[in-house]
Amino acid sequence: MAGQFVTNINDASFEKEVLQSDQPVLVDFWAAWCGPCRALAPIVDEIANSYQGKLKVMKMDVDANTATPARYGIRGIPALLIFKGGQVAEQIVGYVPKDTIDKSVLKVLA
């Protein structure tokens, strides 16, 4: 369920791909059964296209990976966390319009 510029990650690759990344990283925590997650997926793909080269975009299936969502207190999905320098810089929970995500991304990239 990932677009061209979106990478699927798991608990094992999270540290290397997200926390040790030189670039800010948006992580979309989702599940296949989650309707709002499916509705948000094309928006996440658009964000990945828009910020290609400035922002890495990753997706994590919360059903297949439980350690990372638990570590970051993910209780509701979809949840978007934007990491910068290994820390959570922005957090968005629930289905939101693209401009809300854009504002958070731009704040982190500034």
GROMACS .gro file of N, CA, C and O in nm:
model
  440
    1MET      N    1   0.082  -0.120   0.000
    1MET     CA    2   0.000   0.000   0.000
    1MET      C    3   0.087   0.127   0.000
    1MET      O    4   0.047   0.230   0.049
    2ALA      N    5   0.206   0.117  -0.050
    2ALA     CA    6   0.295   0.233  -0.053
    2ALA      C    7   0.314   0.281  -0.196
    2ALA      O    8   0.323   0.201  -0.288
    3GLY      N    9   0.321   0.412  -0.212
    3GLY     CA   10   0.342   0.472  -0.343
    3GLY      C   11   0.488   0.466  -0.386
    3GLY      O   12   0.572   0.410  -0.316
    4GLN      N   13   0.517   0.527  -0.498
    4GLN     CA   14   0.650   0.522  -0.559
    4GLN      C   15   0.761   0.575  -0.467
    4GLN      O   16   0.870   0.521  -0.463
    5PHE      N   17   0.732   0.681  -0.390
    5PHE     CA   18   0.834   0.742  -0.305
    5PHE      C   19   0.812   0.712  -0.157
    5PHE      O   20   0.863   0.782  -0.071
    6VAL      N   21   0.732   0.610  -0.130
    6VAL     CA   22   0.702   0.571   0.007
    6VAL      C   23   0.761   0.433   0.033
    6VAL      O   24   0.744   0.343  -0.047
    7THR      N   25   0.832   0.418   0.144
    7THR     CA   26   0.898   0.293   0.179
    7THR      C   27   0.828   0.229   0.297
    7THR      O   28   0.794   0.297   0.395
    8ASN      N   29   0.805   0.099   0.289
    8ASN     CA   30   0.751   0.026   0.403
    8ASN      C   31   0.865  -0.007   0.499
    8ASN      O   32   0.971  -0.050   0.455
    9ILE      N   33   0.842   0.016   0.628
    9ILE     CA   34   0.943  -0.018   0.728
    9ILE      C   35   0.882  -0.107   0.834
    9ILE      O   36   0.760  -0.119   0.843
   10ASN      N   37   0.970  -0.167   0.914
   10ASN     CA   38   0.924  -0.252   1.023
   10ASN      C   39   1.001  -0.220   1.151
   10ASN      O   40   1.089  -0.133   1.149
   11ASP      N   41   0.968  -0.290   1.258
   11ASP     CA   42   1.036  -0.266   1.385
   11ASP      C   43   1.187  -0.279   1.372
   11ASP      O   44   1.263  -0.201   1.430
   12ALA      N   45   1.232  -0.377   1.293
   12ALA     CA   46   1.376  -0.403   1.278
   12ALA      C   47   1.449  -0.292   1.203
   12ALA      O   48   1.563  -0.258   1.238
   13SER      N   49   1.386  -0.232   1.103
   13SER     CA   50   1.454  -0.130   1.022
   13SER      C   51   1.429   0.013   1.072
   13SER      O   52   1.490   0.107   1.022
   14PHE      N   53   1.342   0.029   1.171
   14PHE     CA   54   1.303   0.162   1.217
   14PHE      C   55   1.421   0.247   1.264
   14PHE      O   56   1.436   0.363   1.224
   15GLU      N   57   1.505   0.189   1.347
   15GLU     CA   58   1.620   0.262   1.403
   15GLU      C   59   1.707   0.321   1.291
   15GLU      O   60   1.736   0.440   1.289
   16LYS      N   61   1.745   0.236   1.195
   16LYS     CA   62   1.834   0.278   1.088
   16LYS      C   63   1.765   0.375   0.991
   16LYS      O   64   1.820   0.479   0.957
   17GLU      N   65   1.644   0.341   0.948
   17GLU     CA   66   1.575   0.419   0.845
   17GLU      C   67   1.519   0.552   0.896
   17GLU      O   68   1.511   0.648   0.821
   18VAL      N   69   1.478   0.556   1.023
   18VAL     CA   70   1.411   0.675   1.075
   18VAL      C   71   1.499   0.751   1.173
   18VAL      O   72   1.532   0.867   1.151
   19LEU      N   73   1.538   0.686   1.281
   19LEU     CA   74   1.610   0.756   1.387
   19LEU      C   75   1.750   0.801   1.346
   19LEU      O   76   1.799   0.903   1.393
   20GLN      N   77   1.815   0.725   1.256
   20GLN     CA   78   1.950   0.760   1.212
   20GLN      C   79   1.951   0.834   1.079
   20GLN      O   80   2.057   0.857   1.022
   21SER      N   81   1.835   0.873   1.029
   21SER     CA   82   1.826   0.940   0.899
   21SER      C   83   1.882   1.082   0.906
   21SER      O   84   1.861   1.154   1.003
   22ASP      N   85   1.953   1.122   0.799
   22ASP     CA   86   2.003   1.259   0.787
   22ASP      C   87   1.890   1.355   0.754
   22ASP      O   88   1.898   1.474   0.783
   23GLN      N   89   1.785   1.304   0.689
   23GLN     CA   90   1.671   1.385   0.648
   23GLN      C   91   1.557   1.367   0.748
   23GLN      O   92   1.547   1.262   0.811
   24PRO      N   93   1.467   1.466   0.758
   24PRO     CA   94   1.345   1.443   0.835
   24PRO      C   95   1.266   1.327   0.772
   24PRO      O   96   1.275   1.303   0.651
   25VAL      N   97   1.193   1.254   0.856
   25VAL     CA   98   1.119   1.136   0.811
   25VAL      C   99   0.975   1.144   0.860
   25VAL      O  100   0.951   1.163   0.979
   26LEU      N  101   0.880   1.129   0.767
   26LEU     CA  102   0.740   1.118   0.804
   26LEU      C  103   0.706   0.970   0.808
   26LEU      O  104   0.731   0.899   0.710
   27VAL      N  105   0.654   0.922   0.920
   27VAL     CA  106   0.613   0.783   0.932
   27VAL      C  107   0.462   0.777   0.946
   27VAL      O  108   0.405   0.839   1.035
   28ASP      N  109   0.400   0.702   0.856
   28ASP     CA  110   0.255   0.681   0.857
   28ASP      C  111   0.228   0.547   0.924
   28ASP      O  112   0.261   0.443   0.869
   29PHE      N  113   0.171   0.551   1.045
   29PHE     CA  114   0.132   0.428   1.115
   29PHE      C  115  -0.010   0.396   1.071
   29PHE      O  116  -0.100   0.479   1.086
   30TRP      N  117  -0.029   0.276   1.015
   30TRP     CA  118  -0.156   0.240   0.954
   30TRP      C  119  -0.184   0.091   0.971
   30TRP      O  120  -0.100   0.016   1.021
   31ALA      N  121  -0.305   0.048   0.928
   31ALA     CA  122  -0.342  -0.093   0.923
   31ALA      C  123  -0.436  -0.114   0.805
   31ALA      O  124  -0.510  -0.023   0.768
   32ALA      N  125  -0.431  -0.234   0.749
   32ALA     CA  126  -0.511  -0.265   0.630
   32ALA      C  127  -0.661  -0.252   0.654
   32ALA      O  128  -0.737  -0.215   0.565
   33TRP      N  129  -0.708  -0.281   0.776
   33TRP     CA  130  -0.851  -0.279   0.808
   33TRP      C  131  -0.903  -0.138   0.838
   33TRP      O  132  -1.023  -0.120   0.855
   34CYS      N  133  -0.813  -0.040   0.844
   34CYS     CA  134  -0.848   0.096   0.887
   34CYS      C  135  -0.892   0.182   0.767
   34CYS      O  136  -0.811   0.215   0.681
   35GLY      N  137  -1.023   0.215   0.762
   35GLY     CA  138  -1.077   0.296   0.652
   35GLY      C  139  -1.011   0.432   0.638
   35GLY      O  140  -0.968   0.470   0.528
   36PRO      N  141  -1.000   0.510   0.748
   36PRO     CA  142  -0.933   0.640   0.738
   36PRO      C  143  -0.787   0.629   0.693
   36PRO      O  144  -0.737   0.718   0.624
   37CYS      N  145  -0.722   0.517   0.728
   37CYS     CA  146  -0.582   0.496   0.683
   37CYS      C  147  -0.578   0.482   0.531
   37CYS      O  148  -0.492   0.540   0.465
   38ARG      N  149  -0.674   0.406   0.477
   38ARG     CA  150  -0.680   0.388   0.331
   38ARG      C  151  -0.713   0.520   0.263
   38ARG      O  152  -0.660   0.550   0.155
   39ALA      N  153  -0.798   0.602   0.325
   39ALA     CA  154  -0.835   0.732   0.268
   39ALA      C  155  -0.716   0.828   0.270
   39ALA      O  156  -0.701   0.911   0.181
   40LEU      N  157  -0.630   0.815   0.371
   40LEU     CA  158  -0.515   0.904   0.385
   40LEU      C  159  -0.399   0.863   0.294
   40LEU      O  160  -0.315   0.947   0.259
   41ALA      N  161  -0.395   0.737   0.254
   41ALA     CA  162  -0.282   0.684   0.176
   41ALA      C  163  -0.248   0.767   0.052
   41ALA      O  164  -0.131   0.799   0.030
   42PRO      N  165  -0.346   0.806  -0.032
   42PRO     CA  166  -0.310   0.887  -0.150
   42PRO      C  167  -0.251   1.023  -0.112
   42PRO      O  168  -0.165   1.075  -0.184
   43ILE      N  169  -0.295   1.080  -0.001
   43ILE     CA  170  -0.242   1.208   0.045
   43ILE      C  171  -0.096   1.190   0.089
   43ILE      O  172  -0.010   1.273   0.057
   44VAL      N  173  -0.069   1.081   0.159
   44VAL     CA  174   0.069   1.051   0.201
   44VAL      C  175   0.158   1.034   0.078
   44VAL      O  176   0.271   1.083   0.074
   45ASP      N  177   0.105   0.968  -0.025
   45ASP     CA  178   0.180   0.952  -0.151
   45ASP      C  179   0.209   1.088  -0.215
   45ASP      O  180   0.320   1.112  -0.264
   46GLU      N  181   0.110   1.179  -0.212
   46GLU     CA  182   0.130   1.315  -0.267
   46GLU      C  183   0.239   1.390  -0.190
   46GLU      O  184   0.322   1.459  -0.249
   47ILE      N  185   0.236   1.377  -0.059
   47ILE     CA  186   0.337   1.442   0.027
   47ILE      C  187   0.475   1.389  -0.011
   47ILE      O  188   0.571   1.465  -0.027
   48ALA      N  189   0.486   1.257  -0.028
   48ALA     CA  190   0.613   1.194  -0.065
   48ALA      C  191   0.664   1.250  -0.198
   48ALA      O  192   0.783   1.280  -0.213
   49ASN      N  193   0.573   1.267  -0.295
   49ASN     CA  194   0.611   1.323  -0.425
   49ASN      C  195   0.654   1.469  -0.412
   49ASN      O  196   0.753   1.511  -0.469
   50SER      N  197   0.576   1.547  -0.335
   50SER     CA  198   0.602   1.691  -0.321
   50SER      C  199   0.737   1.721  -0.255
   50SER      O  200   0.803   1.817  -0.291
   51TYR      N  201   0.772   1.642  -0.157
   51TYR     CA  202   0.892   1.670  -0.078
   51TYR      C  203   1.007   1.574  -0.106
   51TYR      O  204   1.097   1.559  -0.025
   52GLN      N  205   1.002   1.510  -0.221
   52GLN     CA  206   1.105   1.415  -0.261
   52GLN      C  207   1.242   1.482  -0.254
   52GLN      O  208   1.261   1.593  -0.303
   53GLY      N  209   1.337   1.416  -0.186
   53GLY     CA  210   1.471   1.472  -0.173
   53GLY      C  211   1.488   1.556  -0.046
   53GLY      O  212   1.600   1.584  -0.005
   54LYS      N  213   1.376   1.598   0.016
   54LYS     CA  214   1.382   1.679   0.139
   54LYS      C  215   1.327   1.604   0.259
   54LYS      O  216   1.362   1.634   0.372
   55LEU      N  217   1.238   1.508   0.232
   55LEU     CA  218   1.168   1.436   0.337
   55LEU      C  219   1.153   1.290   0.296
   55LEU      O  220   1.109   1.262   0.184
   56LYS      N  221   1.192   1.200   0.385
   56LYS     CA  222   1.167   1.057   0.359
   56LYS      C  223   1.028   1.024   0.412
   56LYS      O  224   0.989   1.073   0.517
   57VAL      N  225   0.954   0.945   0.336
   57VAL     CA  226   0.820   0.906   0.379
   57VAL      C  227   0.815   0.754   0.391
   57VAL      O  228   0.851   0.682   0.298
   58MET      N  229   0.773   0.709   0.509
   58MET     CA  230   0.770   0.565   0.540
   58MET      C  231   0.631   0.527   0.590
   58MET      O  232   0.560   0.610   0.645
   59LYS      N  233   0.597   0.400   0.573
   59LYS     CA  234   0.471   0.347   0.627
   59LYS      C  235   0.503   0.228   0.717
   59LYS      O  236   0.588   0.148   0.683
   60MET      N  237   0.433   0.220   0.830
   60MET     CA  238   0.449   0.106   0.919
   60MET      C  239   0.313   0.047   0.951
   60MET      O  240   0.225   0.117   1.003
   61ASP      N  241   0.297  -0.082   0.921
   61ASP     CA  242   0.175  -0.155   0.951
   61ASP      C  243   0.175  -0.189   1.101
   61ASP      O  244   0.262  -0.264   1.147
   62VAL      N  245   0.080  -0.132   1.176
   62VAL     CA  246   0.080  -0.151   1.322
   62VAL      C  247   0.041  -0.293   1.364
   62VAL      O  248   0.071  -0.334   1.475
   63ASP      N  249  -0.025  -0.368   1.274
   63ASP     CA  250  -0.059  -0.506   1.307
   63ASP      C  251   0.063  -0.597   1.297
   63ASP      O  252   0.078  -0.691   1.374
   64ALA      N  253   0.150  -0.569   1.200
   64ALA     CA  254   0.270  -0.652   1.179
   64ALA      C  255   0.387  -0.608   1.269
   64ALA      O  256   0.480  -0.684   1.291
   65ASN      N  257   0.381  -0.485   1.317
   65ASN     CA  258   0.489  -0.429   1.399
   65ASN      C  259   0.429  -0.364   1.522
   65ASN      O  260   0.362  -0.262   1.511
   66THR      N  261   0.453  -0.423   1.638
   66THR     CA  262   0.389  -0.371   1.760
   66THR      C  263   0.485  -0.293   1.849
   66THR      O  264   0.442  -0.206   1.924
   67ALA      N  265   0.613  -0.320   1.841
   67ALA     CA  266   0.710  -0.256   1.932
   67ALA      C  267   0.721  -0.106   1.909
   67ALA      O  268   0.714  -0.027   2.004
   68THR      N  269   0.738  -0.064   1.783
   68THR     CA  270   0.757   0.078   1.753
   68THR      C  271   0.631   0.161   1.784
   68THR      O  272   0.642   0.263   1.852
   69PRO      N  273   0.511   0.119   1.740
   69PRO     CA  274   0.392   0.196   1.776
   69PRO      C  275   0.375   0.208   1.929
   69PRO      O  276   0.339   0.314   1.979
   70ALA      N  277   0.406   0.100   2.002
   70ALA     CA  278   0.395   0.104   2.148
   70ALA      C  279   0.495   0.203   2.207
   70ALA      O  280   0.464   0.279   2.298
   71ARG      N  281   0.616   0.204   2.152
   71ARG     CA  282   0.722   0.293   2.199
   71ARG      C  283   0.684   0.440   2.186
   71ARG      O  284   0.721   0.523   2.268
   72TYR      N  285   0.608   0.472   2.081
   72TYR     CA  286   0.569   0.611   2.057
   72TYR      C  287   0.425   0.640   2.097
   72TYR      O  288   0.370   0.744   2.063
   73GLY      N  289   0.364   0.548   2.171
   73GLY     CA  290   0.230   0.571   2.224
   73GLY      C  291   0.121   0.585   2.120
   73GLY      O  292   0.026   0.660   2.138
   74ILE      N  293   0.135   0.512   2.009
   74ILE     CA  294   0.034   0.517   1.903
   74ILE      C  295  -0.089   0.440   1.951
   74ILE      O  296  -0.085   0.319   1.967
   75ARG      N  297  -0.198   0.512   1.975
   75ARG     CA  298  -0.321   0.448   2.021
   75ARG      C  299  -0.431   0.456   1.915
   75ARG      O  300  -0.520   0.373   1.912
   76GLY      N  301  -0.424   0.558   1.831
   76GLY     CA  302  -0.522   0.574   1.724
   76GLY      C  303  -0.451   0.583   1.591
   76GLY      O  304  -0.342   0.637   1.582
   77ILE      N  305  -0.512   0.525   1.488
   77ILE     CA  306  -0.454   0.534   1.354
   77ILE      C  307  -0.561   0.588   1.260
   77ILE      O  308  -0.681   0.573   1.288
   78PRO      N  309  -0.524   0.651   1.151
   78PRO     CA  310  -0.385   0.676   1.111
   78PRO      C  311  -0.317   0.777   1.203
   78PRO      O  312  -0.382   0.866   1.257
   79ALA      N  313  -0.187   0.757   1.220
   79ALA     CA  314  -0.106   0.850   1.296
   79ALA      C  315   0.018   0.881   1.213
   79ALA      O  316   0.084   0.789   1.164
   80LEU      N  317   0.046   1.009   1.197
   80LEU     CA  318   0.165   1.051   1.124
   80LEU      C  319   0.261   1.114   1.224
   80LEU      O  320   0.224   1.208   1.294
   81LEU      N  321   0.382   1.061   1.231
   81LEU     CA  322   0.485   1.121   1.314
   81LEU      C  323   0.596   1.170   1.223
   81LEU      O  324   0.637   1.097   1.131
   82ILE      N  325   0.641   1.292   1.244
   82ILE     CA  326   0.753   1.345   1.166
   82ILE      C  327   0.873   1.353   1.259
   82ILE      O  328   0.868   1.418   1.364
   83PHE      N  329   0.977   1.281   1.221
   83PHE     CA  330   1.099   1.274   1.301
   83PHE      C  331   1.205   1.365   1.240
   83PHE      O  332   1.220   1.372   1.118
   84LYS      N  333   1.279   1.433   1.325
   84LYS     CA  334   1.393   1.514   1.282
   84LYS      C  335   1.503   1.492   1.385
   84LYS      O  336   1.480   1.510   1.504
   85GLY      N  337   1.619   1.450   1.339
   85GLY     CA  338   1.730   1.424   1.429
   85GLY      C  339   1.700   1.315   1.530
   85GLY      O  340   1.747   1.320   1.643
   86GLY      N  341   1.620   1.217   1.490
   86GLY     CA  342   1.589   1.104   1.578
   86GLY      C  343   1.482   1.132   1.681
   86GLY      O  344   1.451   1.047   1.763
   87GLN      N  345   1.422   1.251   1.677
   87GLN     CA  346   1.317   1.289   1.773
   87GLN      C  347   1.186   1.318   1.700
   87GLN      O  348   1.187   1.361   1.586
   88VAL      N  349   1.073   1.298   1.770
   88VAL     CA  350   0.944   1.333   1.712
   88VAL      C  351   0.932   1.486   1.712
   88VAL      O  352   0.940   1.550   1.816
   89ALA      N  353   0.917   1.544   1.593
   89ALA     CA  354   0.906   1.689   1.580
   89ALA      C  355   0.760   1.732   1.565
   89ALA      O  356   0.722   1.839   1.609
   90GLU      N  357   0.680   1.648   1.501
   90GLU     CA  358   0.538   1.677   1.479
   90GLU      C  359   0.460   1.546   1.487
   90GLU      O  360   0.512   1.441   1.452
   91GLN      N  361   0.334   1.557   1.529
   91GLN     CA  362   0.248   1.438   1.538
   91GLN      C  363   0.108   1.477   1.493
   91GLN      O  364   0.054   1.578   1.537
   92ILE      N  365   0.051   1.396   1.403
   92ILE     CA  366  -0.084   1.420   1.352
   92ILE      C  367  -0.160   1.288   1.367
   92ILE      O  368  -0.114   1.185   1.319
   93VAL      N  369  -0.274   1.292   1.433
   93VAL     CA  370  -0.354   1.171   1.453
   93VAL      C  371  -0.487   1.188   1.383
   93VAL      O  372  -0.551   1.292   1.394
   94GLY      N  373  -0.528   1.083   1.310
   94GLY     CA  374  -0.655   1.085   1.241
   94GLY      C  375  -0.642   1.132   1.097
   94GLY      O  376  -0.535   1.173   1.053
   95TYR      N  377  -0.753   1.124   1.025
   95TYR     CA  378  -0.756   1.168   0.886
   95TYR      C  379  -0.759   1.320   0.884
   95TYR      O  380  -0.845   1.382   0.949
   96VAL      N  381  -0.666   1.381   0.814
   96VAL     CA  382  -0.661   1.527   0.803
   96VAL      C  383  -0.641   1.565   0.656
   96VAL      O  384  -0.590   1.485   0.578
   97PRO      N  385  -0.679   1.688   0.618
   97PRO     CA  386  -0.654   1.731   0.480
   97PRO      C  387  -0.505   1.751   0.453
   97PRO      O  388  -0.425   1.769   0.547
   98LYS      N  389  -0.469   1.750   0.326
   98LYS     CA  390  -0.329   1.760   0.285
   98LYS      C  391  -0.262   1.887   0.338
   98LYS      O  392  -0.148   1.884   0.380
   99ASP      N  393  -0.335   1.999   0.340
   99ASP     CA  394  -0.271   2.124   0.384
   99ASP      C  395  -0.229   2.119   0.531
   99ASP      O  396  -0.132   2.182   0.570
  100THR      N  397  -0.300   2.041   0.614
  100THR     CA  398  -0.261   2.024   0.754
  100THR      C  399  -0.126   1.952   0.762
  100THR      O  400  -0.039   1.992   0.840
  101ILE      N  401  -0.109   1.850   0.680
  101ILE     CA  402   0.018   1.776   0.677
  101ILE      C  403   0.128   1.865   0.620
  101ILE      O  404   0.238   1.870   0.674
  102ASP      N  405   0.097   1.938   0.513
  102ASP     CA  406   0.193   2.032   0.453
  102ASP      C  407   0.247   2.130   0.557
  102ASP      O  408   0.368   2.154   0.563
  103LYS      N  409   0.157   2.187   0.639
  103LYS     CA  410   0.200   2.284   0.740
  103LYS      C  411   0.298   2.221   0.839
  103LYS      O  412   0.398   2.283   0.874
  104SER      N  413   0.269   2.099   0.883
  104SER     CA  414   0.358   2.030   0.977
  104SER      C  415   0.493   1.998   0.912
  104SER      O  416   0.598   2.017   0.974
  105VAL      N  417   0.490   1.953   0.787
  105VAL     CA  418   0.613   1.921   0.715
  105VAL      C  419   0.699   2.048   0.697
  105VAL      O  420   0.819   2.048   0.725
  106LEU      N  421   0.635   2.156   0.654
  106LEU     CA  422   0.708   2.281   0.633
  106LEU      C  423   0.769   2.334   0.762
  106LEU      O  424   0.879   2.388   0.761
  107LYS      N  425   0.698   2.315   0.873
  107LYS     CA  426   0.750   2.359   1.003
  107LYS      C  427   0.878   2.282   1.038
  107LYS      O  428   0.976   2.340   1.085
  108VAL      N  429   0.877   2.152   1.011
  108VAL     CA  430   0.995   2.069   1.039
  108VAL      C  431   1.109   2.099   0.943
  108VAL      O  432   1.226   2.100   0.983
  109LEU      N  433   1.078   2.127   0.817
  109LEU     CA  434   1.181   2.155   0.718
  109LEU      C  435   1.241   2.295   0.732
  109LEU      O  436   1.351   2.320   0.684
  110ALA      N  437   1.170   2.386   0.799
  110ALA     CA  438   1.216   2.525   0.813
  110ALA      C  439   1.345   2.535   0.894
  110ALA      O  440   1.372   2.456   0.980
   0.00000   0.00000   0.00000
